[in-house]
Amino acid sequence: DIYTQPNSNITIIEGIFENLSRSYSSIAEFTRNNLNTFTNSFEAFDKNLQFISKVSYYFNEYKKLLRLAEGEKPVYAIFAKLTNGLNTQEKCKKDKGILFITNFDLSFVHEYGVVKKKKELIFKAPVQDLTRIKEKGKVFKKLYIEFTYGKYEFTLPPKAISRVIEYILLARSFDETTIYDEKTAKKLQEIDLDLNELINFIEESINSFFSIKCQYNKSFENIYSHNKDLPPPFGMFPNQMPN
């Protein structure tokens, strides 16, 4: 029983309480800061994973036409309109579709039909063959891409042109060192939960220690009020010095 311990042991326990009191704030602050950093990183990771899943879905839907080569990786896919190309006579017939970007190629698949959708690969060209890429126009802006053997113009959703240009440039210097997958995301989520549990454990432990201290002090106050000759525990009264 803590209340029947010799006074020397009580002094040791009091010292533990004092150390816990001094270190609690720094421990809690350190844990919360690291948890906030991790949470922000996990949210960014999760957004990237959702983005990759969406892009992968479109590549999977059109894989028979795209026929990705070994080592070819999806980078981006976006709905677009081909407004000008090699065959300008058919630009109105083959304008709507999806622009696909990989670390190897740029491809445009035309999709048409009302009841039963049909797909047609309009062009597929290596990203390394690009000689020019820019945003064209002042009012009605378009994506302009040029190869040595031809040029194309695309109408894209608002504010998407600069983003597509960034992805095309990324495709030319593709980096496979950063890997995102669902297993890694699950592990990160488990770590996130563990850190939350750690904070709760630290707070509960500190509260338990201080609860014991309060109970001990209250009990000793009752004993001390009936026996004035009994020395109070160290730390119970202010300005008390150890013997």
Short mmCIF file of C-alpha atoms in Angstrom, two decimals:
data_model
loop_
_atom_site.label_atom_id
_atom_site.label_comp_id
_atom_site.label_asym_id
_atom_site.label_seq_id
_atom_site.Cartn_x
_atom_site.Cartn_y
_atom_site.Cartn_z
CA ASP A 1 0.00 0.00 0.00
CA ILE A 2 1.46 3.35 -0.99
CA TYR A 3 0.20 5.01 2.18
CA THR A 4 2.24 2.75 4.49
CA GLN A 5 5.59 3.11 2.72
CA PRO A 6 8.57 4.50 4.70
CA ASN A 7 9.14 8.22 4.30
CA SER A 8 12.35 7.68 2.26
CA ASN A 9 10.41 5.73 -0.36
CA ILE A 10 7.72 8.38 -0.38
CA THR A 11 10.40 10.96 -1.15
CA ILE A 12 11.50 8.87 -4.14
CA ILE A 13 7.91 8.64 -5.36
CA GLU A 14 7.53 12.39 -4.89
CA GLY A 15 10.63 12.89 -7.02
CA ILE A 16 9.12 10.72 -9.75
CA PHE A 17 5.96 12.83 -9.66
CA GLU A 18 7.99 16.04 -9.90
CA ASN A 19 9.95 14.70 -12.90
CA LEU A 20 6.74 13.61 -14.60
CA SER A 21 5.25 17.03 -13.99
CA ARG A 22 8.23 18.77 -15.60
CA SER A 23 8.50 16.42 -18.58
CA TYR A 24 4.79 15.94 -19.34
CA SER A 25 4.43 19.11 -21.41
CA SER A 26 7.51 18.43 -23.52
CA ILE A 27 6.52 14.78 -24.09
CA ALA A 28 2.97 15.70 -25.10
CA GLU A 29 4.14 18.54 -27.36
CA PHE A 30 6.73 16.33 -29.08
CA THR A 31 4.18 13.56 -29.69
CA ARG A 32 1.51 15.94 -31.01
CA ASN A 33 3.94 17.72 -33.32
CA ASN A 34 5.09 14.42 -34.81
CA LEU A 35 1.52 13.21 -35.11
CA ASN A 36 0.49 16.41 -36.93
CA THR A 37 3.45 16.08 -39.30
CA PHE A 38 2.61 12.46 -39.99
CA THR A 39 -1.12 13.18 -40.43
CA ASN A 40 -0.38 15.86 -43.05
CA SER A 41 2.00 13.51 -44.86
CA PHE A 42 -0.55 10.70 -44.78
CA GLU A 43 -3.29 12.95 -46.19
CA ALA A 44 -1.02 13.97 -49.07
CA PHE A 45 -0.13 10.31 -49.65
CA ASP A 46 -3.80 9.33 -49.66
CA LYS A 47 -4.63 12.05 -52.22
CA ASN A 48 -1.83 10.79 -54.46
CA LEU A 49 -3.13 7.25 -54.12
CA GLN A 50 -6.67 8.32 -55.10
CA PHE A 51 -5.26 10.23 -58.08
CA ILE A 52 -3.26 7.18 -59.22
CA SER A 53 -6.30 4.91 -58.84
CA LYS A 54 -8.39 7.24 -61.03
CA VAL A 55 -5.73 7.48 -63.75
CA SER A 56 -5.14 3.72 -63.63
CA TYR A 57 -8.87 3.14 -64.15
CA TYR A 58 -8.86 4.99 -67.50
CA PHE A 59 -5.69 3.26 -68.65
CA ASN A 60 -7.23 -0.10 -67.79
CA GLU A 61 -10.40 0.74 -69.74
CA TYR A 62 -8.39 1.57 -72.88
CA LYS A 63 -5.51 -0.90 -72.49
CA LYS A 64 -6.39 -2.84 -75.66
CA LEU A 65 -5.90 0.28 -77.76
CA LEU A 66 -2.96 1.72 -75.85
CA ARG A 67 -0.97 -1.53 -75.69
CA LEU A 68 1.53 -0.35 -73.11
CA ALA A 69 5.06 -1.62 -73.61
CA GLU A 70 7.13 -3.33 -70.94
CA GLY A 71 8.23 -0.70 -68.45
CA GLU A 72 5.69 1.84 -69.70
CA LYS A 73 3.93 3.57 -66.80
CA PRO A 74 0.74 5.68 -66.73
CA VAL A 75 1.36 9.32 -65.81
CA TYR A 76 -1.89 11.14 -66.57
CA ALA A 77 -5.18 10.94 -68.48
CA ILE A 78 -7.66 13.72 -69.23
CA PHE A 79 -10.73 14.29 -71.40
CA ALA A 80 -9.87 16.56 -74.33
CA LYS A 81 -10.94 17.72 -77.79
CA LEU A 82 -8.58 17.42 -80.74
CA THR A 83 -9.18 20.69 -82.60
CA ASN A 84 -6.35 20.43 -85.09
CA GLY A 85 -4.12 17.58 -86.22
CA LEU A 86 -2.46 15.83 -89.13
CA ASN A 87 -5.77 15.26 -90.89
CA THR A 88 -7.61 18.58 -90.63
CA GLN A 89 -10.41 17.35 -92.91
CA GLU A 90 -11.70 15.02 -90.19
CA LYS A 91 -11.11 17.21 -87.15
CA CYS A 92 -14.84 17.64 -86.48
CA LYS A 93 -15.50 13.91 -86.72
CA LYS A 94 -12.72 12.79 -84.42
CA ASP A 95 -12.42 15.51 -81.84
CA LYS A 96 -13.69 14.14 -78.50
CA GLY A 97 -11.69 11.65 -76.52
CA ILE A 98 -9.01 11.13 -73.88
CA LEU A 99 -5.40 12.27 -73.96
CA PHE A 100 -3.14 9.67 -72.34
CA ILE A 101 0.35 10.43 -71.05
CA THR A 102 2.89 7.76 -70.13
CA ASN A 103 6.62 7.82 -69.52
CA PHE A 104 7.00 6.60 -73.14
CA ASP A 105 4.18 8.03 -75.26
CA LEU A 106 1.43 10.56 -75.79
CA SER A 107 -1.77 8.97 -77.11
CA PHE A 108 -5.20 10.26 -78.05
CA VAL A 109 -8.17 7.90 -78.14
CA HIS A 110 -11.33 9.10 -79.86
CA GLU A 111 -14.58 7.87 -78.30
CA TYR A 112 -17.86 8.12 -80.16
CA GLY A 113 -21.33 6.59 -80.35
CA VAL A 114 -24.48 7.13 -78.28
CA VAL A 115 -25.87 3.68 -77.49
CA LYS A 116 -22.69 1.65 -77.81
CA LYS A 117 -19.46 3.53 -77.29
CA LYS A 118 -16.69 2.92 -79.80
CA LYS A 119 -13.03 3.76 -79.41
CA GLU A 120 -10.36 4.60 -81.97
CA LEU A 121 -6.68 5.37 -81.46
CA ILE A 122 -5.99 8.60 -83.37
CA PHE A 123 -2.29 8.91 -82.68
CA LYS A 124 0.48 7.55 -80.45
CA ALA A 125 3.84 9.36 -80.36
CA PRO A 126 6.94 9.15 -78.11
CA VAL A 127 7.21 11.94 -75.54
CA GLN A 128 10.93 12.18 -76.28
CA ASP A 129 10.08 13.19 -79.86
CA LEU A 130 8.35 16.38 -78.70
CA THR A 131 9.98 19.46 -80.16
CA ARG A 132 7.56 22.04 -78.78
CA ILE A 133 4.80 22.31 -76.19
CA LYS A 134 2.94 25.44 -75.10
CA GLU A 135 -0.34 27.11 -74.21
CA LYS A 136 -1.75 28.77 -77.32
CA GLY A 137 -4.31 31.57 -77.61
CA LYS A 138 -5.35 34.54 -75.47
CA VAL A 139 -9.11 34.10 -75.10
CA PHE A 140 -9.78 30.54 -76.24
CA LYS A 141 -6.69 28.79 -74.98
CA LYS A 142 -5.46 25.47 -76.35
CA LEU A 143 -2.69 22.99 -75.71
CA TYR A 144 -0.23 22.99 -78.59
CA ILE A 145 2.19 20.08 -79.03
CA GLU A 146 4.59 19.61 -81.92
CA PHE A 147 6.71 16.74 -83.22
CA THR A 148 9.09 16.69 -86.19
CA TYR A 149 6.43 14.76 -88.10
CA GLY A 150 3.30 16.71 -87.09
CA LYS A 151 1.50 18.97 -84.64
CA TYR A 152 -1.71 18.80 -82.60
CA GLU A 153 -3.96 21.24 -80.77
CA PHE A 154 -6.28 20.28 -77.92
CA THR A 155 -9.08 22.03 -76.08
CA LEU A 156 -8.99 21.08 -72.40
CA PRO A 157 -11.09 21.83 -69.30
CA PRO A 158 -10.53 25.30 -67.74
CA LYS A 159 -7.14 25.79 -66.04
CA ALA A 160 -6.03 22.28 -67.05
CA ILE A 161 -3.53 23.21 -69.77
CA SER A 162 -0.67 24.18 -67.44
CA ARG A 163 -1.24 21.02 -65.41
CA VAL A 164 -1.12 18.82 -68.53
CA ILE A 165 2.10 20.53 -69.65
CA GLU A 166 3.62 19.73 -66.26
CA TYR A 167 2.66 16.07 -66.59
CA ILE A 168 4.08 15.85 -70.10
CA LEU A 169 7.36 17.33 -68.86
CA LEU A 170 7.24 14.89 -65.95
CA ALA A 171 6.78 12.02 -68.40
CA ARG A 172 10.01 13.00 -70.15
CA SER A 173 11.93 12.62 -66.88
CA PHE A 174 9.86 9.93 -65.20
CA ASP A 175 10.94 8.93 -61.66
CA GLU A 176 10.03 5.47 -60.38
CA THR A 177 11.73 5.84 -57.00
CA THR A 178 8.54 6.99 -55.26
CA ILE A 179 6.09 4.12 -54.92
CA TYR A 180 2.45 4.43 -53.88
CA ASP A 181 0.33 1.38 -53.21
CA GLU A 182 -2.60 0.33 -51.03
CA LYS A 183 -0.48 -1.89 -48.74
CA THR A 184 1.81 1.03 -47.91
CA ALA A 185 -1.18 3.29 -47.32
CA LYS A 186 -2.68 0.73 -44.94
CA LYS A 187 0.58 0.48 -42.97
CA LEU A 188 0.78 4.27 -42.72
CA GLN A 189 -2.79 4.38 -41.46
CA GLU A 190 -1.94 1.78 -38.79
CA ILE A 191 1.03 3.92 -37.69
CA ASP A 192 -1.30 6.92 -37.53
CA LEU A 193 -3.64 4.99 -35.22
CA ASP A 194 -0.70 3.80 -33.08
CA LEU A 195 0.49 7.40 -32.60
CA ASN A 196 -2.99 8.44 -31.49
CA GLU A 197 -3.04 5.57 -29.03
CA LEU A 198 0.40 6.60 -27.76
CA ILE A 199 -0.84 10.11 -26.98
CA ASN A 200 -3.85 8.70 -25.14
CA PHE A 201 -1.62 6.29 -23.20
CA ILE A 202 0.78 9.07 -22.13
CA GLU A 203 -2.07 11.33 -21.03
CA GLU A 204 -3.81 8.54 -19.11
CA SER A 205 -0.55 7.51 -17.42
CA ILE A 206 0.25 11.06 -16.33
CA ASN A 207 -3.29 11.57 -15.04
CA SER A 208 -3.09 8.28 -13.13
CA PHE A 209 0.19 9.28 -11.47
CA PHE A 210 -1.18 12.65 -10.39
CA SER A 211 -4.38 11.02 -9.18
CA ILE A 212 -2.32 8.70 -6.96
CA LYS A 213 -0.34 11.68 -5.70
CA CYS A 214 -3.50 13.60 -4.81
CA GLN A 215 -4.96 10.58 -3.04
CA TYR A 216 -1.74 10.08 -1.11
CA ASN A 217 -1.51 13.74 -0.05
CA LYS A 218 -5.15 13.80 1.04
CA SER A 219 -4.71 10.63 3.08
CA PHE A 220 -1.56 11.92 4.74
CA GLU A 221 -3.25 15.24 5.54
CA ASN A 222 -5.86 13.32 7.53
CA ILE A 223 -3.15 11.35 9.37
CA TYR A 224 -1.00 14.47 9.95
CA SER A 225 -3.93 16.43 11.40
CA HIS A 226 -4.23 13.81 14.17
CA ASN A 227 -0.50 13.35 14.74
CA LYS A 228 1.50 16.59 14.54
CA ASP A 229 4.77 14.79 15.40
CA LEU A 230 4.66 12.83 12.12
CA PRO A 231 6.83 14.57 9.47
CA PRO A 232 4.88 15.46 6.29
CA PRO A 233 6.06 14.00 2.98
CA PHE A 234 8.46 16.06 0.92
CA GLY A 235 6.64 18.35 -1.51
CA MET A 236 3.40 18.40 0.45
CA PHE A 237 3.99 21.92 1.83
CA PRO A 238 5.76 24.81 0.05
CA ASN A 239 9.34 25.76 1.00
CA GLN A 240 9.88 22.37 2.63
CA MET A 241 13.52 21.24 2.51
CA PRO A 242 14.64 17.61 2.76
CA ASN A 243 16.49 16.47 5.88
#
